Amino acid sequence: FFGFGGKPGDESEVREKFWRTAKRAARQIPFMEELVAAYYCAMDKNTPLRAKGILVAALGYFVLPADVIPDFVFGLGFTDDIAVLTAAITTVKAHITPAHRLAAKQAIADNS
């Protein structure tokens, strides 16, 4: 799979920028808990490579500043991100475990 700037799946960039972007998007993404669970799934060494690749690519799109609709456009900014994330999460939903969901619930509670 290809990640950022043509480099194969750059997980480090997702790790670095995910929480900052998630906090900015929290009010605009209705499935934030599922998104955070997907993040934990993508970072899990036990997640199959194909599922990890799909999630890292979608999360990369979410955290990168350059996308189809700039994130700072009020009311529209995260709509393209939501579409990409929804498709990715739906595709790999079977790999998002109860442990990923619990970690997401705890992370959201800790950051509230």
mmCIF file of C-alpha atoms in Angstrom:
data_model
loop_
_atom_site.group_PDB
_atom_site.id
_atom_site.type_symbol
_atom_site.label_atom_id
_atom_site.label_comp_id
_atom_site.label_asym_id
_atom_site.label_seq_id
_atom_site.Cartn_x
_atom_site.Cartn_y
_atom_site.Cartn_z
ATOM 1 C CA PHE A 1 0.000 0.000 0.000
ATOM 2 C CA PHE A 2 1.109 3.557 -0.496
ATOM 3 C CA GLY A 3 0.907 6.232 2.115
ATOM 4 C CA PHE A 4 2.112 9.772 2.168
ATOM 5 C CA GLY A 5 3.995 11.351 -0.709
ATOM 6 C CA GLY A 6 4.280 7.985 -2.448
ATOM 7 C CA LYS A 7 6.242 6.417 0.421
ATOM 8 C CA PRO A 8 4.997 2.978 1.376
ATOM 9 C CA GLY A 9 2.587 3.202 4.361
ATOM 10 C CA ASP A 10 4.130 5.795 6.650
ATOM 11 C CA GLU A 11 2.601 4.810 9.968
ATOM 12 C CA SER A 12 4.809 7.266 11.838
ATOM 13 C CA GLU A 13 3.084 10.256 10.245
ATOM 14 C CA VAL A 14 -0.338 8.903 11.230
ATOM 15 C CA ARG A 15 0.908 8.319 14.795
ATOM 16 C CA GLU A 16 2.343 11.827 14.973
ATOM 17 C CA LYS A 17 -0.668 13.733 13.640
ATOM 18 C CA PHE A 18 -3.695 11.593 14.518
ATOM 19 C CA TRP A 19 -4.589 13.001 17.957
ATOM 20 C CA ARG A 20 -4.153 16.638 16.935
ATOM 21 C CA THR A 21 -6.434 16.151 13.914
ATOM 22 C CA ALA A 22 -8.936 14.048 15.891
ATOM 23 C CA LYS A 23 -9.329 16.787 18.507
ATOM 24 C CA ARG A 24 -9.972 19.360 15.756
ATOM 25 C CA ALA A 25 -12.537 17.082 14.072
ATOM 26 C CA ALA A 26 -14.268 15.701 17.187
ATOM 27 C CA ARG A 27 -17.434 17.773 16.796
ATOM 28 C CA GLN A 28 -17.728 17.144 13.065
ATOM 29 C CA ILE A 29 -17.219 13.369 12.931
ATOM 30 C CA PRO A 30 -20.249 11.538 14.333
ATOM 31 C CA PHE A 31 -18.420 8.222 14.775
ATOM 32 C CA MET A 32 -15.326 9.428 16.636
ATOM 33 C CA GLU A 33 -15.194 6.391 18.925
ATOM 34 C CA GLU A 34 -15.150 4.050 15.917
ATOM 35 C CA LEU A 35 -12.487 6.232 14.268
ATOM 36 C CA VAL A 36 -10.243 6.019 17.347
ATOM 37 C CA ALA A 37 -10.829 2.244 17.490
ATOM 38 C CA ALA A 38 -9.752 2.076 13.835
ATOM 39 C CA TYR A 39 -6.596 4.000 14.773
ATOM 40 C CA TYR A 40 -5.802 1.442 17.494
ATOM 41 C CA CYS A 41 -6.513 -1.378 15.034
ATOM 42 C CA ALA A 42 -4.130 0.170 12.478
ATOM 43 C CA MET A 43 -1.380 0.440 15.099
ATOM 44 C CA ASP A 44 -1.893 -3.129 16.390
ATOM 45 C CA LYS A 45 0.915 -5.464 15.313
ATOM 46 C CA ASN A 46 -1.622 -8.320 15.213
ATOM 47 C CA THR A 47 -3.815 -6.632 12.588
ATOM 48 C CA PRO A 48 -3.413 -8.309 9.166
ATOM 49 C CA LEU A 49 -1.264 -6.292 6.761
ATOM 50 C CA ARG A 50 -4.098 -5.695 4.260
ATOM 51 C CA ALA A 51 -6.426 -4.276 6.928
ATOM 52 C CA LYS A 52 -3.589 -2.240 8.433
ATOM 53 C CA GLY A 53 -2.760 -0.837 4.988
ATOM 54 C CA ILE A 54 -6.347 0.208 4.317
ATOM 55 C CA LEU A 55 -6.631 1.907 7.707
ATOM 56 C CA VAL A 56 -3.244 3.644 7.569
ATOM 57 C CA ALA A 57 -4.065 4.992 4.107
ATOM 58 C CA ALA A 58 -7.481 6.300 5.257
ATOM 59 C CA LEU A 59 -6.080 7.722 8.493
ATOM 60 C CA GLY A 60 -3.276 9.294 6.484
ATOM 61 C CA TYR A 61 -5.844 11.047 4.318
ATOM 62 C CA PHE A 62 -7.528 12.236 7.516
ATOM 63 C CA VAL A 63 -4.348 13.699 9.042
ATOM 64 C CA LEU A 64 -2.784 15.197 5.921
ATOM 65 C CA PRO A 65 -3.527 18.879 5.418
ATOM 66 C CA ALA A 66 -3.957 18.596 1.631
ATOM 67 C CA ASP A 67 -7.156 16.884 0.598
ATOM 68 C CA VAL A 68 -10.115 17.405 -1.727
ATOM 69 C CA ILE A 69 -12.043 19.739 0.612
ATOM 70 C CA PRO A 70 -9.748 21.674 2.967
ATOM 71 C CA ASP A 71 -10.548 20.817 6.586
ATOM 72 C CA PHE A 72 -10.851 24.477 7.582
ATOM 73 C CA VAL A 73 -13.940 24.994 5.353
ATOM 74 C CA PHE A 74 -16.673 25.234 7.987
ATOM 75 C CA GLY A 75 -19.363 22.591 7.655
ATOM 76 C CA LEU A 76 -17.713 20.849 4.699
ATOM 77 C CA GLY A 77 -14.098 20.393 5.706
ATOM 78 C CA PHE A 78 -14.295 16.863 7.023
ATOM 79 C CA THR A 79 -16.997 15.516 4.668
ATOM 80 C CA ASP A 80 -14.489 13.941 2.282
ATOM 81 C CA ASP A 81 -12.507 12.571 5.234
ATOM 82 C CA ILE A 82 -15.700 11.058 6.654
ATOM 83 C CA ALA A 83 -16.437 9.315 3.346
ATOM 84 C CA VAL A 84 -12.925 7.847 3.111
ATOM 85 C CA LEU A 85 -12.893 6.795 6.781
ATOM 86 C CA THR A 86 -16.374 5.248 6.594
ATOM 87 C CA ALA A 87 -15.388 3.157 3.569
ATOM 88 C CA ALA A 88 -12.145 2.005 5.215
ATOM 89 C CA ILE A 89 -13.754 1.175 8.565
ATOM 90 C CA THR A 90 -16.585 -0.706 6.854
ATOM 91 C CA THR A 91 -14.064 -2.713 4.825
ATOM 92 C CA VAL A 92 -11.986 -3.832 7.832
ATOM 93 C CA LYS A 93 -14.656 -3.809 10.548
ATOM 94 C CA ALA A 94 -14.069 -7.498 11.331
ATOM 95 C CA HIS A 95 -10.509 -6.655 12.444
ATOM 96 C CA ILE A 96 -11.540 -3.911 14.890
ATOM 97 C CA THR A 97 -11.640 -5.859 18.142
ATOM 98 C CA PRO A 98 -13.395 -5.222 21.450
ATOM 99 C CA ALA A 99 -9.941 -4.339 22.854
ATOM 100 C CA HIS A 100 -9.532 -1.624 20.187
ATOM 101 C CA ARG A 101 -12.988 -0.266 21.034
ATOM 102 C CA LEU A 102 -12.260 -0.292 24.774
ATOM 103 C CA ALA A 103 -8.969 1.545 24.232
ATOM 104 C CA ALA A 104 -10.830 4.102 22.105
ATOM 105 C CA LYS A 105 -13.516 4.618 24.752
ATOM 106 C CA GLN A 106 -10.825 5.138 27.415
ATOM 107 C CA ALA A 107 -8.770 7.498 25.227
ATOM 108 C CA ILE A 108 -11.804 9.645 24.474
ATOM 109 C CA ALA A 109 -12.759 9.764 28.146
ATOM 110 C CA ASP A 110 -9.187 10.729 29.098
ATOM 111 C CA ASN A 111 -9.103 13.516 26.493
ATOM 112 C CA SER A 112 -12.531 14.951 27.381
#
